[in-house]
Coordinates of C-alpha atoms in Angstrom, one line a residue:
X613 CA -11.0 64.4 -33.9
X614 CA -7.2 64.9 -33.6
X615 CA -5.3 64.7 -36.9
X616 CA -1.8 65.5 -38.0
X617 CA -1.0 66.4 -41.6
X618 CA 2.3 64.7 -42.5
X619 CA 4.9 66.2 -44.7
X620 CA 3.4 64.5 -47.8
X621 CA -0.1 65.8 -47.0
X622 CA -1.4 62.6 -45.6
X623 CA -3.7 63.1 -42.6
X624 CA -3.1 60.8 -39.7
X625 CA -5.9 60.3 -37.1
X626 CA -4.6 59.8 -33.5
X627 CA -5.9 59.6 -30.0
X628 CA -3.8 61.2 -27.2
X629 CA -5.3 60.3 -23.8
X630 CA -4.3 60.4 -20.2
X631 CA -1.2 61.7 -18.3
X632 CA 1.9 60.0 -17.1
X633 CA 4.6 57.8 -18.7
X634 CA 3.9 57.4 -22.4
X635 CA 2.9 54.3 -24.2
X636 CA 2.3 54.3 -28.0
X637 CA 0.5 51.5 -29.7
X638 CA 0.8 50.4 -33.4
X639 CA -2.0 48.3 -34.8
X640 CA -2.1 45.4 -37.3
X641 CA -3.3 45.0 -40.8
X642 CA -6.0 46.0 -41.9
X643 CA -7.3 47.5 -38.6
X644 CA -7.2 50.8 -36.7
X645 CA -6.3 52.2 -33.4
X646 CA -9.6 50.9 -32.0
X647 CA -8.1 47.4 -32.0
X648 CA -6.2 48.5 -28.8
X649 CA -9.3 49.4 -26.8
X650 CA -8.7 46.6 -24.2
X651 CA -5.1 47.9 -23.6
X652 CA -6.0 51.6 -23.8
X653 CA -8.5 51.6 -20.9
X654 CA -6.3 49.3 -18.8
X655 CA -3.3 51.5 -19.0
X656 CA -5.3 54.8 -18.7
X657 CA -6.6 53.4 -15.4
X658 CA -3.0 52.6 -14.4
X659 CA -1.9 56.2 -14.8
X660 CA -0.3 56.2 -18.3
X661 CA -0.5 58.6 -21.2
X662 CA -1.7 56.4 -24.1
X663 CA -1.2 57.3 -27.8
X664 CA -2.8 55.4 -30.6
X665 CA -3.1 56.2 -34.3
X666 CA -4.6 54.9 -37.5
X667 CA -1.9 54.0 -40.0
X668 CA -2.0 55.8 -43.3
X669 CA -4.8 54.4 -45.5
X670 CA -6.4 52.7 -42.5
X671 CA -9.3 53.7 -40.2
X672 CA -9.9 57.4 -40.0
X673 CA -6.7 58.5 -41.6
X674 CA -6.5 59.6 -45.2
X675 CA -7.2 56.8 -47.7
X676 CA -3.9 57.5 -49.3
X677 CA -3.0 55.2 -52.1
X678 CA 0.7 55.8 -52.0
X679 CA 3.7 54.6 -50.0
X680 CA 2.4 51.6 -48.1
X681 CA 5.7 50.3 -46.9
X682 CA 7.0 49.5 -43.4
X683 CA 9.6 52.2 -44.0
X684 CA 6.9 54.8 -44.6
X685 CA 4.8 53.6 -41.7
X686 CA 7.8 54.0 -39.3
X687 CA 8.5 57.4 -40.7
X688 CA 4.9 58.4 -40.2
X689 CA 5.1 57.3 -36.6
X690 CA 8.2 59.4 -36.1
X691 CA 6.4 62.5 -37.4
X692 CA 3.7 61.9 -34.9
X693 CA 6.1 61.3 -32.0
X694 CA 8.0 64.5 -32.8
X695 CA 4.8 66.5 -33.3
X696 CA 3.6 65.5 -29.8
X697 CA 7.2 65.8 -28.5
X698 CA 7.0 62.4 -26.8
X699 CA 10.0 61.1 -24.8
X700 CA 10.9 57.9 -23.0
X701 CA 8.2 56.1 -25.0
X702 CA 7.4 52.4 -24.8
X703 CA 6.3 51.4 -28.3
X704 CA 4.0 48.4 -28.6
X705 CA 3.1 46.8 -32.0
X706 CA 0.8 44.0 -32.9
X707 CA 1.4 42.0 -36.1
X708 CA 2.2 44.5 -38.9
X709 CA 2.5 47.1 -36.2
X710 CA 5.4 45.1 -34.7
X711 CA 7.3 45.6 -38.0
X712 CA 6.5 49.3 -37.8
X713 CA 7.8 49.4 -34.2
X714 CA 11.1 47.6 -34.8
X715 CA 11.9 49.8 -37.9
X716 CA 10.9 52.9 -36.0
X717 CA 13.1 52.2 -32.9
X718 CA 16.0 51.2 -35.1
X719 CA 15.9 54.1 -37.6
X720 CA 13.8 56.9 -36.4
X721 CA 13.5 57.0 -32.6
X722 CA 16.5 59.3 -32.0
X723 CA 16.7 58.5 -28.3
X724 CA 12.9 59.0 -27.7
X725 CA 12.1 55.3 -27.3
X726 CA 12.6 53.6 -23.9
X727 CA 11.4 50.1 -24.6
X728 CA 9.6 48.1 -27.4
X729 CA 7.1 45.3 -27.5
X730 CA 6.4 43.0 -30.4
X731 CA 3.1 41.1 -30.1
X732 CA 2.2 38.4 -32.6
X733 CA 4.5 40.3 -34.8
X734 CA 5.8 39.8 -38.4
X735 CA 9.6 40.2 -37.9
X736 CA 12.0 39.0 -39.0
X737 CA 10.3 38.3 -42.4
X738 CA 7.2 36.2 -43.2
X739 CA 7.5 35.1 -46.8
X740 CA 9.3 31.9 -47.8
X741 CA 12.5 32.3 -49.8
X742 CA 15.9 30.8 -50.3
X743 CA 17.1 32.7 -47.2
X744 CA 13.9 31.9 -45.3
X745 CA 13.0 28.3 -46.4
X746 CA 10.6 27.6 -43.6
X747 CA 8.6 30.9 -44.2
X748 CA 5.0 31.2 -45.5
X749 CA 4.7 30.4 -49.2
X750 CA 4.0 33.3 -51.5
X751 CA 0.8 31.6 -52.7
X752 CA -0.7 32.3 -49.3
X753 CA -0.1 36.1 -49.7
X754 CA -1.2 36.0 -53.3
X755 CA -4.5 34.5 -52.1
X756 CA -4.9 37.3 -49.5
X757 CA -4.3 39.8 -52.3
X758 CA -6.9 38.1 -54.5
X759 CA -9.5 38.0 -51.7
X760 CA -8.8 41.6 -50.7
X761 CA -9.3 42.8 -54.3
X762 CA -12.3 40.7 -55.2
X763 CA -14.0 39.5 -52.0
X764 CA -13.1 41.9 -49.3
X765 CA -16.4 42.2 -47.5
X766 CA -16.8 38.4 -47.0
X767 CA -13.0 37.7 -46.7
X768 CA -12.7 40.2 -43.8
X769 CA -15.3 38.3 -41.8
X770 CA -14.0 34.9 -42.7
X771 CA -10.5 35.8 -41.6
X772 CA -11.6 36.5 -38.1
X773 CA -12.0 32.7 -37.5
X774 CA -8.3 31.8 -37.7
X775 CA -7.3 35.3 -36.4
X776 CA -9.0 34.7 -33.1
X777 CA -8.7 30.9 -33.0
X778 CA -12.5 30.7 -33.4
X779 CA -12.0 27.8 -35.8
X780 CA -10.6 25.6 -32.9
X781 CA -12.8 23.1 -31.2
X782 CA -14.3 24.5 -28.0
X783 CA -13.6 28.1 -28.9
X784 CA -15.7 30.8 -27.2
X785 CA -16.8 32.5 -30.4
X786 CA -17.9 36.1 -30.0
X787 CA -19.7 37.5 -32.9
X788 CA -19.3 41.1 -31.6
X789 CA -15.5 40.7 -31.7
X790 CA -15.7 39.5 -35.3
X791 CA -18.0 42.3 -36.3
X792 CA -15.7 44.8 -34.7
X793 CA -12.7 43.5 -36.7
X794 CA -14.8 43.6 -39.9
X795 CA -15.9 47.2 -39.1
X796 CA -12.4 48.4 -38.6
X797 CA -11.2 46.7 -41.8
X798 CA -13.8 48.2 -44.0
X799 CA -13.1 51.7 -42.6
X800 CA -9.8 51.6 -44.4
X801 CA -8.9 51.9 -48.1
X802 CA -8.8 48.9 -50.3
X803 CA -5.6 50.1 -52.1
X804 CA -3.8 50.6 -48.8
X805 CA -4.8 47.2 -47.6
X806 CA -3.8 45.5 -50.9
X807 CA -0.4 47.2 -51.0
X808 CA 0.1 46.6 -47.3
X809 CA 0.1 42.8 -47.9
X810 CA 3.5 43.1 -49.6
X811 CA 4.7 45.3 -46.8
X812 CA 3.9 42.9 -44.0
X813 CA 4.9 39.7 -45.9
X814 CA 8.1 40.7 -47.7
X815 CA 9.8 43.3 -45.6
X816 CA 13.0 41.8 -44.1
X817 CA 13.5 43.3 -40.6
X818 CA 16.5 41.1 -39.6
X819 CA 19.0 44.0 -39.5
X820 CA 16.6 46.1 -37.5
X821 CA 16.3 43.4 -34.9
X822 CA 20.0 43.0 -34.7
X823 CA 20.6 46.8 -34.4
X824 CA 18.1 47.6 -31.6
X825 CA 19.7 47.7 -28.1
X826 CA 16.8 49.0 -26.0
X827 CA 14.9 46.3 -24.1
X828 CA 12.4 44.5 -26.4
X829 CA 9.6 42.1 -25.2
X830 CA 8.5 39.5 -27.7
X831 CA 5.0 38.0 -27.0
X832 CA 3.5 35.3 -29.3
X833 CA 0.8 32.8 -29.1
X834 CA 1.8 29.2 -29.8
X835 CA -1.4 28.6 -31.8
X836 CA -1.0 31.7 -34.0
X837 CA -2.5 30.8 -37.4
X838 CA -1.7 34.1 -39.1
X839 CA 2.0 34.7 -38.1
X840 CA 3.4 31.3 -37.2
X841 CA 5.5 31.5 -34.1
X842 CA 8.4 29.4 -35.4
X843 CA 9.0 31.8 -38.3
X844 CA 8.5 34.9 -36.2
X845 CA 9.1 35.2 -32.4
X846 CA 11.4 32.2 -32.1
X847 CA 13.7 33.8 -34.7
X848 CA 13.4 37.4 -33.6
X849 CA 14.4 36.6 -30.0
X850 CA 17.7 35.1 -31.3
X851 CA 18.5 38.3 -33.2
X852 CA 17.8 40.9 -30.4
X853 CA 20.6 42.1 -28.2
X854 CA 18.3 42.8 -25.2
X855 CA 15.2 40.7 -25.8
X856 CA 12.8 38.8 -23.6
X857 CA 10.4 36.2 -25.0
X858 CA 7.0 35.1 -23.6
X859 CA 5.1 32.4 -25.5
X860 CA 1.5 31.4 -24.7
X861 CA 0.2 27.8 -25.3
X862 CA -3.1 27.9 -27.3
X863 CA -3.2 31.7 -27.7
X864 CA -4.2 33.0 -31.2
X865 CA -2.9 35.8 -33.3
X866 CA -5.6 38.2 -31.9
X867 CA -4.6 37.5 -28.3
X868 CA -4.5 41.2 -27.2
X869 CA -8.3 41.0 -27.6
X870 CA -9.3 37.5 -26.7
X871 CA -6.7 37.1 -23.9
X872 CA -6.3 40.8 -22.9
X873 CA -6.2 40.2 -19.2
X874 CA -3.1 38.0 -19.5
X875 CA -1.5 40.2 -22.1
X876 CA -2.1 43.4 -20.2
X877 CA -0.6 41.9 -17.0
X878 CA 2.6 40.8 -18.8
X879 CA 2.8 44.2 -20.6
X880 CA 2.6 46.1 -17.3
X881 CA 5.2 43.9 -15.7
X882 CA 7.7 44.6 -18.6
X883 CA 6.9 48.3 -18.7
X884 CA 7.5 48.7 -15.0
X885 CA 10.5 46.5 -14.5

């Protein structure tokens, strides 16, 4: 196992595979680097060096109960990038990982980032407020907190249905995909997952989006039931200086898994253009 001990003592698990141009993937809540398997093998076979890591408190990293914020996640990613001395990196983030990516490339990249990709991502900000009147009501996130605290084992299985669009008529439901999501979730620490809900729902990344000038690809499913496209990708693309938007009719939040052939093809095109 490869681990990096961060400045605050947290151990971060990471995988560094392959040789060639560097891609770094940032996973969503409450998962791990394993969630990128369909992308990892695709890009390794295309001649890329692929870096994935388990966020603090998630997967095989330390079950640290402190500092579960987008700011800290981005800082952790920066420590890993600098430790591995990565340059000209394309950073790819899914869901919460997209928030981590945009904060990282804005504040911490220091010229090391070449491009960024936000997939089904949380920016600009999810929660409903006076400044974000069409956002997701706080009651939704309070329920996620309640379920995570008191019903995590069952909740993590139930959540896979809207996550992958498996609650839609005619969906090709794959129990193995659901079990793998559940497995990844329960590897992580409950405190990290509980506190992470505030991080992914309330962090306002508007100014980060405005400040980033490297090319950014925004990819979002039009049937995303977890991070609604109207409050996320359709707003983010208007804030980016150098953004490109691809939307996918009928695709769910978990489209990097369920629709990986389409997603990988579009990722490769953006990376190489």
